[in-house]
mmCIF file of C-alpha atoms in Angstrom:
data_model
loop_
_atom_site.group_PDB
_atom_site.id
_atom_site.type_symbol
_atom_site.label_atom_id
_atom_site.label_comp_id
_atom_site.label_asym_id
_atom_site.label_seq_id
_atom_site.Cartn_x
_atom_site.Cartn_y
_atom_site.Cartn_z
ATOM 1 C CA UNK A 15 -6.365 -14.328 23.661
ATOM 2 C CA UNK A 16 -4.468 -11.359 22.125
ATOM 3 C CA UNK A 17 -6.290 -9.251 20.220
ATOM 4 C CA UNK A 18 -4.912 -7.996 17.001
ATOM 5 C CA UNK A 19 -6.355 -4.577 14.113
ATOM 6 C CA UNK A 20 -5.662 -5.807 11.000
ATOM 7 C CA UNK A 21 -2.646 -3.564 10.455
ATOM 8 C CA UNK A 22 -0.481 -5.318 13.379
ATOM 9 C CA UNK A 23 -2.203 -8.929 11.944
ATOM 10 C CA UNK A 24 0.179 -7.837 8.046
ATOM 11 C CA UNK A 25 3.321 -5.940 9.856
ATOM 12 C CA UNK A 26 2.984 -9.668 12.053
ATOM 13 C CA UNK A 27 3.239 -11.329 9.348
ATOM 14 C CA UNK A 28 5.845 -9.383 6.707
ATOM 15 C CA UNK A 29 8.385 -9.247 9.827
ATOM 16 C CA UNK A 30 7.828 -13.499 10.286
ATOM 17 C CA UNK A 31 8.388 -13.864 6.947
ATOM 18 C CA UNK A 32 11.887 -11.084 6.324
ATOM 19 C CA UNK A 33 13.492 -12.472 10.275
ATOM 20 C CA UNK A 34 14.220 -16.560 8.104
ATOM 21 C CA UNK A 35 15.434 -14.046 5.043
ATOM 22 C CA UNK A 36 14.678 -16.148 1.720
ATOM 23 C CA UNK A 37 15.679 -16.155 -1.375
ATOM 24 C CA UNK A 38 13.206 -14.264 -2.894
ATOM 25 C CA UNK A 39 9.294 -13.349 -1.543
ATOM 26 C CA UNK A 40 6.398 -12.232 -4.477
ATOM 27 C CA UNK A 41 3.312 -10.286 -3.234
ATOM 28 C CA UNK A 42 -0.020 -11.664 -5.101
ATOM 29 C CA UNK A 43 -3.034 -9.778 -4.133
ATOM 30 C CA UNK A 44 -2.412 -10.304 -0.442
ATOM 31 C CA UNK A 45 -1.033 -13.393 -0.119
ATOM 32 C CA UNK A 46 2.906 -13.186 0.850
ATOM 33 C CA UNK A 47 4.540 -15.908 -1.348
ATOM 34 C CA UNK A 48 8.028 -17.010 0.108
ATOM 35 C CA UNK A 49 10.433 -18.880 -2.197
ATOM 36 C CA UNK A 50 13.145 -20.882 -1.380
ATOM 37 C CA UNK A 51 13.896 -24.542 -1.059
ATOM 38 C CA UNK A 52 14.966 -25.044 2.647
ATOM 39 C CA UNK A 53 13.841 -26.819 5.367
ATOM 40 C CA UNK A 54 11.833 -23.775 7.485
ATOM 41 C CA UNK A 55 8.671 -24.086 6.259
ATOM 42 C CA UNK A 56 7.865 -20.556 7.358
ATOM 43 C CA UNK A 57 10.557 -19.629 4.500
ATOM 44 C CA UNK A 58 8.623 -22.257 1.851
ATOM 45 C CA UNK A 59 4.912 -21.147 2.093
ATOM 46 C CA UNK A 60 2.186 -18.507 1.684
ATOM 47 C CA UNK A 61 0.129 -16.694 4.235
ATOM 48 C CA UNK A 62 -2.795 -13.962 4.266
ATOM 49 C CA UNK A 63 -1.900 -10.988 4.944
ATOM 50 C CA UNK A 64 -5.587 -10.526 6.543
ATOM 51 C CA UNK A 65 -7.834 -12.843 8.105
ATOM 52 C CA UNK A 66 -10.353 -12.173 6.384
ATOM 53 C CA UNK A 67 -8.871 -13.128 2.167
ATOM 54 C CA UNK A 68 -10.449 -15.584 -0.345
ATOM 55 C CA UNK A 69 -9.600 -18.078 -2.578
ATOM 56 C CA UNK A 70 -9.414 -16.475 -5.061
ATOM 57 C CA UNK A 71 -5.495 -15.786 -5.965
ATOM 58 C CA UNK A 72 -4.820 -18.912 -4.933
ATOM 59 C CA UNK A 73 -3.768 -20.558 -7.985
ATOM 60 C CA UNK A 74 -1.421 -17.714 -9.296
ATOM 61 C CA UNK A 75 0.147 -18.564 -6.014
ATOM 62 C CA UNK A 76 0.551 -22.112 -6.863
ATOM 63 C CA UNK A 77 1.741 -21.395 -10.135
ATOM 64 C CA UNK A 78 4.292 -19.383 -8.947
ATOM 65 C CA UNK A 79 5.463 -22.033 -6.972
ATOM 66 C CA UNK A 80 5.343 -25.134 -9.063
ATOM 67 C CA UNK A 81 7.199 -22.167 -12.140
ATOM 68 C CA UNK A 82 10.054 -22.822 -9.942
ATOM 69 C CA UNK A 83 9.879 -25.837 -9.482
ATOM 70 C CA UNK A 84 8.464 -25.860 -5.983
ATOM 71 C CA UNK A 85 6.072 -27.512 -4.751
ATOM 72 C CA UNK A 86 3.685 -25.055 -3.671
ATOM 73 C CA UNK A 87 2.775 -24.944 0.511
ATOM 74 C CA UNK A 88 0.615 -22.416 2.860
ATOM 75 C CA UNK A 89 0.451 -21.707 5.836
ATOM 76 C CA UNK A 90 -2.769 -20.779 6.738
ATOM 77 C CA UNK A 91 -4.542 -19.004 10.652
ATOM 78 C CA UNK A 92 -7.655 -20.674 12.590
ATOM 79 C CA UNK A 93 -9.154 -17.330 11.972
ATOM 80 C CA UNK A 94 -12.950 -17.887 10.730
ATOM 81 C CA UNK A 95 -12.881 -15.392 7.899
ATOM 82 C CA UNK A 96 -10.127 -18.212 6.057
ATOM 83 C CA UNK A 97 -12.340 -20.739 6.575
ATOM 84 C CA UNK A 98 -13.867 -20.790 2.672
ATOM 85 C CA UNK A 99 -10.270 -20.526 1.720
ATOM 86 C CA UNK A 100 -9.497 -23.889 4.237
ATOM 87 C CA UNK A 101 -11.867 -25.397 2.672
ATOM 88 C CA UNK A 102 -10.201 -24.347 -0.902
ATOM 89 C CA UNK A 103 -6.866 -25.729 -0.113
ATOM 90 C CA UNK A 104 -8.920 -29.157 1.414
ATOM 91 C CA UNK A 105 -10.030 -29.499 -0.885
ATOM 92 C CA UNK A 106 -7.149 -29.140 -3.930
ATOM 93 C CA UNK A 107 -5.723 -31.960 -1.601
ATOM 94 C CA UNK A 108 -4.043 -30.440 0.559
ATOM 95 C CA UNK A 109 -3.570 -31.714 3.212
ATOM 96 C CA UNK A 110 -2.639 -30.226 6.846
ATOM 97 C CA UNK A 111 0.559 -30.640 8.870
ATOM 98 C CA UNK A 112 2.706 -28.497 12.363
ATOM 99 C CA UNK A 113 -0.034 -26.153 14.009
ATOM 100 C CA UNK A 114 2.097 -22.910 15.653
ATOM 101 C CA UNK A 115 1.170 -21.240 18.186
ATOM 102 C CA UNK A 116 1.782 -17.545 17.685
ATOM 103 C CA UNK A 117 2.536 -15.729 20.365
ATOM 104 C CA UNK A 118 2.582 -11.871 21.472
ATOM 105 C CA UNK A 119 4.464 -9.890 24.565
ATOM 106 C CA UNK A 120 5.074 -6.689 25.754
ATOM 107 C CA UNK A 121 8.779 -6.186 25.276
ATOM 108 C CA UNK A 122 8.568 -4.716 28.992
ATOM 109 C CA UNK A 123 7.696 -8.112 30.884
ATOM 110 C CA UNK A 124 9.880 -10.030 28.379
ATOM 111 C CA UNK A 125 12.701 -8.472 29.887
ATOM 112 C CA UNK A 126 11.522 -8.396 33.273
ATOM 113 C CA UNK A 127 11.359 -12.133 32.999
ATOM 114 C CA UNK A 128 15.718 -12.954 34.563
ATOM 115 C CA UNK A 129 18.971 -11.308 34.546
ATOM 116 C CA UNK A 130 20.303 -11.628 31.175
ATOM 117 C CA UNK A 131 23.028 -13.812 31.787
ATOM 118 C CA UNK A 132 24.665 -14.008 27.575
ATOM 119 C CA UNK A 133 25.921 -12.117 25.135
ATOM 120 C CA UNK A 134 24.721 -9.952 22.311
ATOM 121 C CA UNK A 135 26.326 -10.531 19.087
ATOM 122 C CA UNK A 136 25.522 -8.041 16.316
ATOM 123 C CA UNK A 137 26.990 -11.340 13.446
ATOM 124 C CA UNK A 138 26.867 -14.901 14.380
ATOM 125 C CA UNK A 139 30.046 -16.231 15.048
ATOM 126 C CA UNK A 140 30.890 -19.989 14.576
ATOM 127 C CA UNK A 141 30.225 -21.084 18.661
ATOM 128 C CA UNK A 142 26.860 -20.345 18.086
ATOM 129 C CA UNK A 143 26.332 -21.637 14.946
ATOM 130 C CA UNK A 144 27.563 -24.894 16.825
ATOM 131 C CA UNK A 145 24.937 -25.287 18.662
ATOM 132 C CA UNK A 146 21.665 -26.266 16.015
ATOM 133 C CA UNK A 147 24.399 -28.792 15.184
ATOM 134 C CA UNK A 148 25.381 -30.728 18.099
ATOM 135 C CA UNK A 149 23.514 -33.988 19.415
ATOM 136 C CA UNK A 150 19.434 -33.871 19.207
ATOM 137 C CA UNK A 151 18.826 -32.111 16.364
ATOM 138 C CA UNK A 152 18.861 -32.841 12.328
ATOM 139 C CA UNK A 153 22.066 -31.620 10.919
ATOM 140 C CA UNK A 154 20.392 -30.548 8.071
ATOM 141 C CA UNK A 155 18.057 -28.694 9.622
ATOM 142 C CA UNK A 156 19.642 -26.982 11.850
ATOM 143 C CA UNK A 157 22.729 -25.873 8.719
ATOM 144 C CA UNK A 158 20.336 -23.945 6.241
ATOM 145 C CA UNK A 159 19.199 -23.465 9.341
ATOM 146 C CA UNK A 160 22.041 -21.192 10.290
ATOM 147 C CA UNK A 161 22.310 -19.292 6.947
ATOM 148 C CA UNK A 162 18.414 -18.195 7.364
ATOM 149 C CA UNK A 163 19.337 -16.595 10.840
ATOM 150 C CA UNK A 164 22.909 -15.405 9.353
ATOM 151 C CA UNK A 165 20.937 -13.855 6.469
ATOM 152 C CA UNK A 166 17.889 -12.208 8.682
ATOM 153 C CA UNK A 167 18.418 -8.345 8.467
ATOM 154 C CA UNK A 168 18.393 -6.263 11.537
ATOM 155 C CA UNK A 169 19.043 -9.001 13.915
ATOM 156 C CA UNK A 170 21.133 -10.100 17.121
ATOM 157 C CA UNK A 171 22.241 -12.799 18.263
ATOM 158 C CA UNK A 172 22.440 -14.560 21.662
ATOM 159 C CA UNK A 173 24.322 -16.297 23.649
ATOM 160 C CA UNK A 174 24.152 -18.243 26.680
ATOM 161 C CA UNK A 175 28.017 -19.414 27.753
ATOM 162 C CA UNK A 176 29.008 -21.368 30.260
ATOM 163 C CA UNK A 177 33.395 -22.956 30.679
ATOM 164 C CA UNK A 178 33.793 -20.632 27.564
ATOM 165 C CA UNK A 179 30.955 -23.036 25.310
ATOM 166 C CA UNK A 180 28.103 -21.690 24.234
ATOM 167 C CA UNK A 181 25.038 -23.811 24.791
ATOM 168 C CA UNK A 182 21.651 -21.496 23.939
ATOM 169 C CA UNK A 183 21.432 -19.182 21.061
ATOM 170 C CA UNK A 184 18.029 -17.326 19.646
ATOM 171 C CA UNK A 185 18.407 -14.757 17.450
ATOM 172 C CA UNK A 186 15.214 -11.075 18.176
ATOM 173 C CA UNK A 187 14.713 -9.729 14.795
ATOM 174 C CA UNK A 188 13.558 -5.811 14.823
ATOM 175 C CA UNK A 189 11.295 -4.816 11.424
ATOM 176 C CA UNK A 190 7.774 -3.778 10.701
ATOM 177 C CA UNK A 191 7.259 -2.804 14.735
ATOM 178 C CA UNK A 192 7.952 -4.810 16.339
ATOM 179 C CA UNK A 193 10.907 -7.302 17.554
ATOM 180 C CA UNK A 194 10.941 -11.170 16.994
ATOM 181 C CA UNK A 195 12.766 -14.468 18.083
ATOM 182 C CA UNK A 196 14.127 -16.864 17.230
ATOM 183 C CA UNK A 197 15.643 -20.477 17.037
ATOM 184 C CA UNK A 198 15.790 -20.631 19.831
ATOM 185 C CA UNK A 199 18.566 -24.098 20.908
ATOM 186 C CA UNK A 200 19.422 -24.960 23.911
ATOM 187 C CA UNK A 201 22.422 -28.216 23.837
ATOM 188 C CA UNK A 202 20.021 -31.147 25.443
ATOM 189 C CA UNK A 203 22.715 -31.688 28.093
ATOM 190 C CA UNK A 204 22.504 -27.995 29.424
ATOM 191 C CA UNK A 205 18.616 -28.381 28.697
ATOM 192 C CA UNK A 206 16.363 -27.011 31.980
ATOM 193 C CA UNK A 207 19.532 -24.886 33.421
ATOM 194 C CA UNK A 208 17.272 -21.218 32.809
ATOM 195 C CA UNK A 209 18.959 -20.613 29.627
ATOM 196 C CA UNK A 210 16.144 -19.535 27.458
ATOM 197 C CA UNK A 211 15.209 -17.777 29.805
ATOM 198 C CA UNK A 212 18.228 -15.525 30.314
ATOM 199 C CA UNK A 213 17.734 -15.441 26.835
ATOM 200 C CA UNK A 214 14.493 -14.200 26.878
ATOM 201 C CA UNK A 215 15.864 -11.602 28.607
ATOM 202 C CA UNK A 216 18.675 -9.865 26.510
ATOM 203 C CA UNK A 217 16.341 -9.510 23.413
ATOM 204 C CA UNK A 218 13.519 -7.550 25.681
ATOM 205 C CA UNK A 219 15.773 -5.574 27.320
ATOM 206 C CA UNK A 220 17.435 -5.297 23.990
ATOM 207 C CA UNK A 221 13.777 -4.162 22.210
ATOM 208 C CA UNK A 222 13.433 -1.325 24.860
ATOM 209 C CA UNK A 223 16.770 -0.653 24.168
ATOM 210 C CA UNK A 224 15.490 0.380 20.696
ATOM 211 C CA UNK A 225 11.835 2.107 22.021
ATOM 212 C CA UNK A 226 10.017 -0.900 20.718
ATOM 213 C CA UNK A 227 7.559 -2.749 22.576
ATOM 214 C CA UNK A 228 6.383 -5.562 21.632
ATOM 215 C CA UNK A 229 7.611 -8.710 19.815
ATOM 216 C CA UNK A 230 6.598 -12.172 18.635
ATOM 217 C CA UNK A 231 7.062 -16.143 18.061
ATOM 218 C CA UNK A 232 5.902 -18.599 17.352
ATOM 219 C CA UNK A 233 6.145 -22.187 18.545
ATOM 220 C CA UNK A 234 4.515 -25.669 18.329
ATOM 221 C CA UNK A 235 1.540 -26.537 19.549
ATOM 222 C CA UNK A 236 3.359 -29.735 20.788
ATOM 223 C CA UNK A 237 6.820 -27.519 22.780
ATOM 224 C CA UNK A 238 6.161 -27.220 26.291
ATOM 225 C CA UNK A 239 8.579 -23.844 25.823
ATOM 226 C CA UNK A 240 5.193 -22.544 25.474
ATOM 227 C CA UNK A 241 5.562 -22.478 29.356
ATOM 228 C CA UNK A 242 8.510 -20.733 30.069
ATOM 229 C CA UNK A 243 6.749 -18.442 27.433
ATOM 230 C CA UNK A 244 3.431 -17.521 28.739
ATOM 231 C CA UNK A 245 6.107 -16.791 32.360
ATOM 232 C CA UNK A 246 7.579 -13.991 30.576
ATOM 233 C CA UNK A 247 3.900 -12.262 29.122
ATOM 234 C CA UNK A 248 3.363 -13.814 25.394
ATOM 235 C CA UNK A 249 0.371 -14.143 25.051
ATOM 236 C CA UNK A 250 -1.680 -16.825 21.894
ATOM 237 C CA UNK A 251 -2.694 -14.674 18.700
ATOM 238 C CA UNK A 252 -3.484 -17.269 17.048
ATOM 239 C CA UNK A 253 -3.131 -20.838 15.852
ATOM 240 C CA UNK A 254 -1.824 -21.785 11.926
ATOM 241 C CA UNK A 255 -1.263 -24.728 10.050
ATOM 242 C CA UNK A 256 0.622 -25.797 7.252
ATOM 243 C CA UNK A 257 -0.610 -27.461 4.504
ATOM 244 C CA UNK A 258 1.630 -28.601 1.286
#
């Protein structure tokens, strides 16, 4: 498991929220409060910027959501220093779901994973967005992800194409000293063809070109893509749960 400093944790959390471009973000006594009414959980939950934050500002965070007609939601790491905070959230009646693994890797190892045969776009094109709306994906969620990821600041968009068709996509964002990989999607009929490896390598090379030497991503605990990410040099930094 990768050990990160408090400054690294804060910068990674800031980069995570920036990448999904919520329409409003507040800072409240050690919390980064993302406010949105869409489908991306990271864009509509509050996260501690430290792994030793107490519950003193919890009511203020809840009020920020309720004042905007939004349900309060939290994204809390499974860290020893956050156990009292988690206990208070549980006491207030929240329930946890969607355990997610935060992983980090050196850009060099990600770039070496495969031959990066994919296009790197400054802006997503229509074909890139259609992958999110393809068979097997929720169309409402897909449309919202396209909207938010297209608005991510300082982002590049990867597209793997076959026979003139875009069949796998992803995003790499830059900020706060990190490159972040998001929105990895492969068309159902092309899964297992190594397309995700090509995109990861492309993003690793893009990070190196910008002299950004570390990359993060987040993946649900049950997602077998973790195996691919580990082959690319990613290691677990921490896990978190959403509380709603």
